Coordinates of C-alpha atoms in Angstrom, one line a residue:
M1 CA 1.1 10.4 -13.1
R2 CA -1.8 9.3 -15.3
N3 CA -0.7 9.1 -19.0
E4 CA 2.8 10.4 -18.2
V5 CA 5.6 8.5 -19.9
V6 CA 8.2 7.0 -17.5
T7 CA 11.3 5.1 -18.7
V8 CA 12.6 2.5 -16.3
F9 CA 16.1 1.3 -17.1
G10 CA 16.7 -2.1 -15.4
G11 CA 13.0 -2.5 -14.8
S12 CA 13.1 -6.3 -15.2
G13 CA 15.1 -6.8 -12.0
F14 CA 14.1 -7.6 -8.5
L15 CA 13.1 -4.0 -7.5
G16 CA 12.0 -3.2 -11.0
R17 CA 8.9 -5.3 -11.0
Y18 CA 7.6 -3.5 -7.8
V19 CA 8.3 -0.1 -9.3
V20 CA 6.6 -1.0 -12.6
R21 CA 3.6 -2.3 -10.7
R22 CA 3.2 1.0 -8.8
L23 CA 3.7 3.1 -11.9
A24 CA 1.1 1.2 -13.8
A25 CA -1.3 1.5 -10.9
E26 CA -0.9 5.3 -11.1
G27 CA -1.8 5.2 -14.8
A28 CA 1.7 6.0 -16.1
Q29 CA 2.8 4.8 -19.6
V30 CA 5.8 2.7 -18.7
R31 CA 8.8 1.8 -20.9
V32 CA 11.0 -0.9 -19.4
V33 CA 14.5 -1.1 -20.9
C34 CA 16.4 -4.3 -20.2
R35 CA 19.0 -6.6 -21.8
Y36 CA 16.7 -9.6 -22.1
P37 CA 13.1 -8.5 -23.0
Q38 CA 11.9 -12.1 -23.1
Q39 CA 12.5 -12.3 -19.3
A40 CA 10.4 -9.2 -18.7
L41 CA 7.3 -10.0 -20.7
H42 CA 5.3 -10.7 -17.4
L43 CA 5.6 -7.0 -16.6
R44 CA 3.1 -6.2 -19.4
T45 CA 0.3 -7.8 -17.4
M46 CA 0.8 -5.2 -14.6
G47 CA -1.1 -2.6 -16.7
E48 CA -3.7 -2.3 -19.3
I49 CA -3.0 -3.5 -22.8
G50 CA -0.1 -1.4 -24.2
Q51 CA 0.5 0.5 -20.9
V52 CA 3.8 -1.3 -20.1
V53 CA 6.2 -1.7 -23.1
V54 CA 9.3 -3.8 -22.9
M55 CA 12.3 -2.6 -24.9
R56 CA 15.7 -4.3 -25.5
G57 CA 18.7 -2.2 -24.4
N58 CA 22.1 -2.6 -22.9
V59 CA 23.2 0.6 -21.2
A60 CA 26.7 -0.7 -20.7
A61 CA 27.2 -1.0 -24.4
E62 CA 25.0 1.6 -26.0
T63 CA 26.0 5.3 -26.1
D64 CA 22.8 6.6 -27.8
L65 CA 19.9 6.3 -25.3
A66 CA 17.7 9.0 -26.8
S67 CA 15.1 6.6 -28.3
Y68 CA 14.4 5.1 -24.9
V69 CA 13.7 8.5 -23.2
D70 CA 12.1 10.4 -26.1
G71 CA 8.9 12.0 -24.7
A72 CA 9.5 10.8 -21.2
T73 CA 8.6 13.1 -18.3
A74 CA 10.6 10.9 -15.8
V75 CA 13.4 8.5 -16.0
I76 CA 14.4 5.9 -13.4
N77 CA 17.7 4.0 -13.3
L78 CA 17.6 0.7 -11.4
V79 CA 20.5 -0.9 -13.3
G80 CA 23.2 -2.5 -11.2
I81 CA 25.2 -5.7 -10.9
L82 CA 26.5 -7.6 -7.8
F83 CA 29.4 -9.2 -9.7
Q84 CA 31.3 -8.7 -12.9
W85 CA 30.9 -11.2 -15.8
G86 CA 31.7 -11.0 -19.4
R87 CA 31.0 -7.4 -20.7
Q88 CA 29.1 -6.5 -17.6
R89 CA 31.7 -4.6 -15.7
F90 CA 31.3 -2.4 -12.7
D91 CA 32.8 0.7 -14.4
A92 CA 30.6 0.4 -17.5
V93 CA 27.3 -0.4 -15.7
Q94 CA 27.5 1.6 -12.5
A95 CA 30.0 4.4 -13.1
T96 CA 29.7 5.4 -16.7
A97 CA 26.1 4.4 -17.8
P98 CA 24.2 6.4 -15.2
G99 CA 25.7 9.7 -16.4
R100 CA 24.7 8.8 -20.0
M101 CA 21.2 8.0 -18.9
A102 CA 20.9 11.3 -16.9
A103 CA 22.2 13.3 -19.9
A104 CA 19.7 11.6 -22.2
A105 CA 16.9 12.3 -19.8
R106 CA 17.9 16.0 -19.5
E107 CA 18.2 16.4 -23.3
A108 CA 14.8 14.8 -23.8
G109 CA 13.2 17.3 -21.5
A110 CA 12.4 14.9 -18.6
T111 CA 11.6 16.7 -15.4
R112 CA 12.6 14.0 -12.9
F113 CA 15.4 11.5 -12.7
V114 CA 15.6 8.9 -9.9
H115 CA 18.9 6.9 -9.5
L116 CA 19.2 3.8 -7.4
S117 CA 22.6 3.6 -5.6
A118 CA 23.5 1.8 -2.4
I119 CA 24.4 2.5 1.2
G120 CA 28.2 2.4 1.3
A121 CA 28.8 4.1 -2.0
D122 CA 32.2 5.6 -1.5
T123 CA 35.0 6.6 -3.8
S124 CA 37.6 5.5 -1.3
S125 CA 36.1 2.0 -0.7
D126 CA 38.2 -1.1 -1.2
A127 CA 35.3 -2.6 -3.1
A128 CA 34.8 -1.8 -6.8
Y129 CA 31.1 -2.1 -6.3
A130 CA 31.0 0.7 -3.8
R131 CA 33.5 2.9 -5.7
T132 CA 31.5 2.7 -9.0
K133 CA 28.2 3.3 -7.2
A134 CA 29.7 6.5 -5.9
A135 CA 31.1 7.4 -9.3
G136 CA 27.6 6.8 -10.8
E137 CA 26.0 9.2 -8.3
T138 CA 28.5 11.9 -9.2
A139 CA 28.0 11.4 -12.9
V140 CA 24.2 11.6 -12.5
L141 CA 24.3 14.9 -10.6
E142 CA 26.7 16.4 -13.1
E143 CA 24.2 15.7 -15.9
F144 CA 20.9 16.2 -14.0
A145 CA 21.2 18.5 -11.1
G146 CA 17.8 17.8 -9.7
A147 CA 18.1 14.1 -9.7
T148 CA 17.1 12.1 -6.6
I149 CA 19.4 9.4 -5.3
L150 CA 18.2 6.5 -3.3
R151 CA 20.7 4.3 -1.3
P152 CA 19.1 1.2 0.2
S153 CA 20.7 -1.3 2.5
V154 CA 20.3 -5.0 1.7
V155 CA 16.9 -5.4 0.1
F156 CA 14.6 -8.3 1.0
G157 CA 11.4 -9.6 -0.6
A158 CA 10.0 -12.8 -2.2
E159 CA 12.5 -12.8 -5.1
D160 CA 15.5 -11.6 -3.2
D161 CA 19.0 -13.0 -3.5
F162 CA 19.8 -12.8 0.2
F163 CA 17.4 -14.8 2.3
N164 CA 16.5 -17.1 -0.5
R165 CA 20.1 -18.0 -1.2
F166 CA 20.9 -18.8 2.5
A167 CA 17.6 -20.6 3.0
Q168 CA 18.5 -22.8 0.0
M169 CA 22.0 -23.4 1.5
A170 CA 20.5 -24.3 4.8
G171 CA 18.5 -27.0 3.1
I172 CA 21.6 -28.9 1.9
S173 CA 24.5 -27.9 4.1
P174 CA 25.0 -28.6 7.8
F175 CA 26.6 -25.2 8.3
L176 CA 26.3 -21.6 7.1
P177 CA 29.4 -19.4 6.6
L178 CA 30.2 -16.3 8.6
I179 CA 32.8 -14.3 6.8
G180 CA 35.1 -12.7 9.3
G181 CA 32.9 -13.7 12.2
G182 CA 29.7 -12.3 10.7
Q183 CA 29.8 -9.0 12.6
T184 CA 29.1 -6.7 9.7
R185 CA 25.9 -4.8 10.4
F186 CA 22.9 -4.5 8.0
Q187 CA 19.6 -2.7 8.0
P188 CA 17.4 -4.9 5.8
V189 CA 14.8 -3.0 3.8
Y190 CA 11.6 -4.3 2.2
V191 CA 11.7 -4.1 -1.6
D192 CA 8.2 -2.5 -1.9
D193 CA 9.2 0.2 0.6
V194 CA 12.0 1.1 -1.8
A195 CA 9.6 1.1 -4.7
Q196 CA 7.3 3.4 -2.7
A197 CA 10.4 5.7 -2.1
V198 CA 10.9 5.8 -5.9
M199 CA 7.4 6.9 -6.4
K200 CA 7.7 9.6 -3.7
A201 CA 10.9 10.8 -5.5
L202 CA 8.9 11.1 -8.7
T203 CA 6.0 13.1 -7.3
D204 CA 7.4 15.2 -4.4
P205 CA 9.3 18.3 -5.6
D206 CA 11.1 18.5 -2.2
T207 CA 13.1 15.4 -3.2
R208 CA 14.8 17.1 -6.1
G209 CA 18.6 17.1 -5.7
Q210 CA 18.4 15.0 -2.5
T211 CA 20.0 11.8 -1.4
Y212 CA 18.1 9.3 0.9
E213 CA 19.6 6.3 2.7
L214 CA 16.9 3.6 3.0
G215 CA 17.2 1.1 5.9
G216 CA 14.6 -0.9 7.7
P217 CA 13.5 -0.3 11.2
D218 CA 16.1 -2.5 12.8
V219 CA 19.9 -3.2 12.6
Y220 CA 21.3 -6.7 12.7
T221 CA 24.7 -8.3 12.3
F222 CA 25.1 -10.8 9.6
K223 CA 25.3 -13.5 12.2
E224 CA 22.0 -12.4 13.7
L225 CA 20.3 -12.5 10.3
L226 CA 21.4 -16.1 9.7
E227 CA 20.3 -17.0 13.3
Y228 CA 16.9 -15.6 12.6
L229 CA 16.7 -17.4 9.2
V230 CA 17.5 -20.8 10.6
E231 CA 15.0 -20.2 13.4
V232 CA 12.2 -19.4 10.9
L233 CA 13.2 -22.5 8.9
G234 CA 13.1 -24.7 12.0
R235 CA 16.6 -26.0 11.2
K236 CA 19.7 -26.5 13.4
R237 CA 22.7 -25.3 11.5
L238 CA 26.2 -24.6 12.6
L239 CA 27.2 -21.0 11.9
L240 CA 30.9 -21.4 11.0
D241 CA 33.4 -18.6 11.2
V242 CA 35.3 -18.4 7.9
P243 CA 38.4 -16.2 8.2
T244 CA 38.5 -13.4 5.6
G245 CA 41.8 -14.7 4.1
L246 CA 40.4 -18.2 3.6
A247 CA 37.1 -16.7 2.1
N248 CA 39.2 -14.7 -0.4
V249 CA 41.0 -17.9 -1.5
K250 CA 37.7 -19.6 -2.1
A251 CA 36.1 -16.6 -3.8
R252 CA 39.0 -16.4 -6.3
F253 CA 37.9 -19.8 -7.7
F254 CA 34.1 -19.0 -7.4
E255 CA 34.6 -16.0 -9.7
Y256 CA 35.1 -18.3 -12.7
L257 CA 31.5 -19.4 -12.3
P258 CA 28.7 -17.6 -14.3
K259 CA 26.9 -16.7 -11.1
P260 CA 29.5 -16.9 -8.3
P261 CA 28.1 -17.4 -4.7
L262 CA 30.9 -15.2 -3.4
T263 CA 33.5 -12.8 -4.9
R264 CA 36.5 -11.0 -3.4
D265 CA 34.8 -7.7 -4.0
Q266 CA 31.8 -8.8 -1.9
I267 CA 34.1 -9.8 0.8
A268 CA 35.7 -6.3 0.7
L269 CA 32.2 -4.9 1.1
L270 CA 31.7 -6.8 4.3
A271 CA 34.5 -4.8 5.9
T272 CA 32.1 -1.9 6.3
D273 CA 28.7 -1.8 8.0
N274 CA 25.7 -1.4 5.7
V275 CA 23.5 0.9 7.7
V276 CA 22.0 4.4 7.5
S277 CA 24.6 7.0 8.4
A278 CA 24.1 9.6 11.0
G279 CA 22.5 12.8 9.6
A280 CA 21.3 11.2 6.4
K281 CA 17.8 11.8 5.0
T282 CA 15.8 8.6 5.4
F283 CA 12.4 7.0 5.0
A284 CA 11.1 9.3 7.7
D285 CA 11.8 12.3 5.4
L286 CA 9.8 10.7 2.7
G287 CA 6.9 10.0 5.1
I288 CA 7.3 6.2 4.7
Q289 CA 7.2 3.7 7.6
P290 CA 9.6 0.9 6.8
T291 CA 8.4 -2.7 7.1
P292 CA 10.1 -5.1 9.7
M293 CA 11.6 -8.1 8.0
Q294 CA 9.7 -10.4 10.5
V295 CA 6.5 -9.4 8.7
V296 CA 7.6 -10.5 5.2
V297 CA 10.5 -12.9 5.3
P298 CA 8.6 -15.9 6.8
T299 CA 6.0 -15.7 4.1
Y300 CA 8.5 -16.7 1.3
V301 CA 11.2 -18.7 3.0
Q302 CA 8.7 -21.2 4.4
R303 CA 9.1 -23.3 1.2
Y304 CA 12.6 -24.1 2.4
A305 CA 11.4 -24.9 6.0
R306 CA 12.2 -28.3 7.4
H307 CA 8.5 -29.5 7.6
Q308 CA 8.0 -28.5 4.0
T309 CA 11.0 -30.5 2.9
Q310 CA 9.8 -33.5 4.8
R311 CA 6.4 -33.3 3.1
A312 CA 8.0 -33.1 -0.3

């Protein structure tokens, strides 16, 4: 990919930094498009001077995306939101914008388009997140027939919003909540494995027009994930069953916060397991061996561990 121009929409996010690092290491000229460039300036250090360029852009509001993809041989869409706030709405960000990005990439002559979706994307889901993810996939394929779609399960890594959030909660609360009993199943996937899948989708012609579901090597219930976390932290915490109805009541009020810890839409997502479906193409089809969470998670949640807190 040396000297090829690659545009990464949403490159300043959690997964984005890993994708940008890999692109830069391969010698690509990387354009990172994000809403807040000042929060992405650190990405420029991942390559040589001028190799990684950060550009201001809001795909939910802008209709003309041509300037971002002009001359690009590949375009990657990593844009997504976990909750709605202000003008950042699921429909605009996850259903409509992906099609516009794919159309712009096609019109610019790009040969590859990689779109990040999510396991559970489903037009009939009760969760707007999942419905709009599915709509985004459809829009992308209508505009760029050879696009590759990646659907990860819950993604973990040093900057994640899953294990870090509950580890912080375990440090201040005597209990951790289990929505609906915590029986929803997940297949946690390491962020750099997903970044590796993105690179494979860019370089392997066999991935054109394909959809891959990316899950780690093991499946866990939500309860099992929290049990594992408190064990790593060396803390004894009560795992408290929170009925779905009560959780929805609390979430209704949380949604008024700029960054709500829980939303009703997220509760709706918990009604469906978040695991690789039977017959789906997976990491194995990409030649990638996924990393067990036990190898990575302890390395970054240790700062929340009991002995670390006592030293502080």
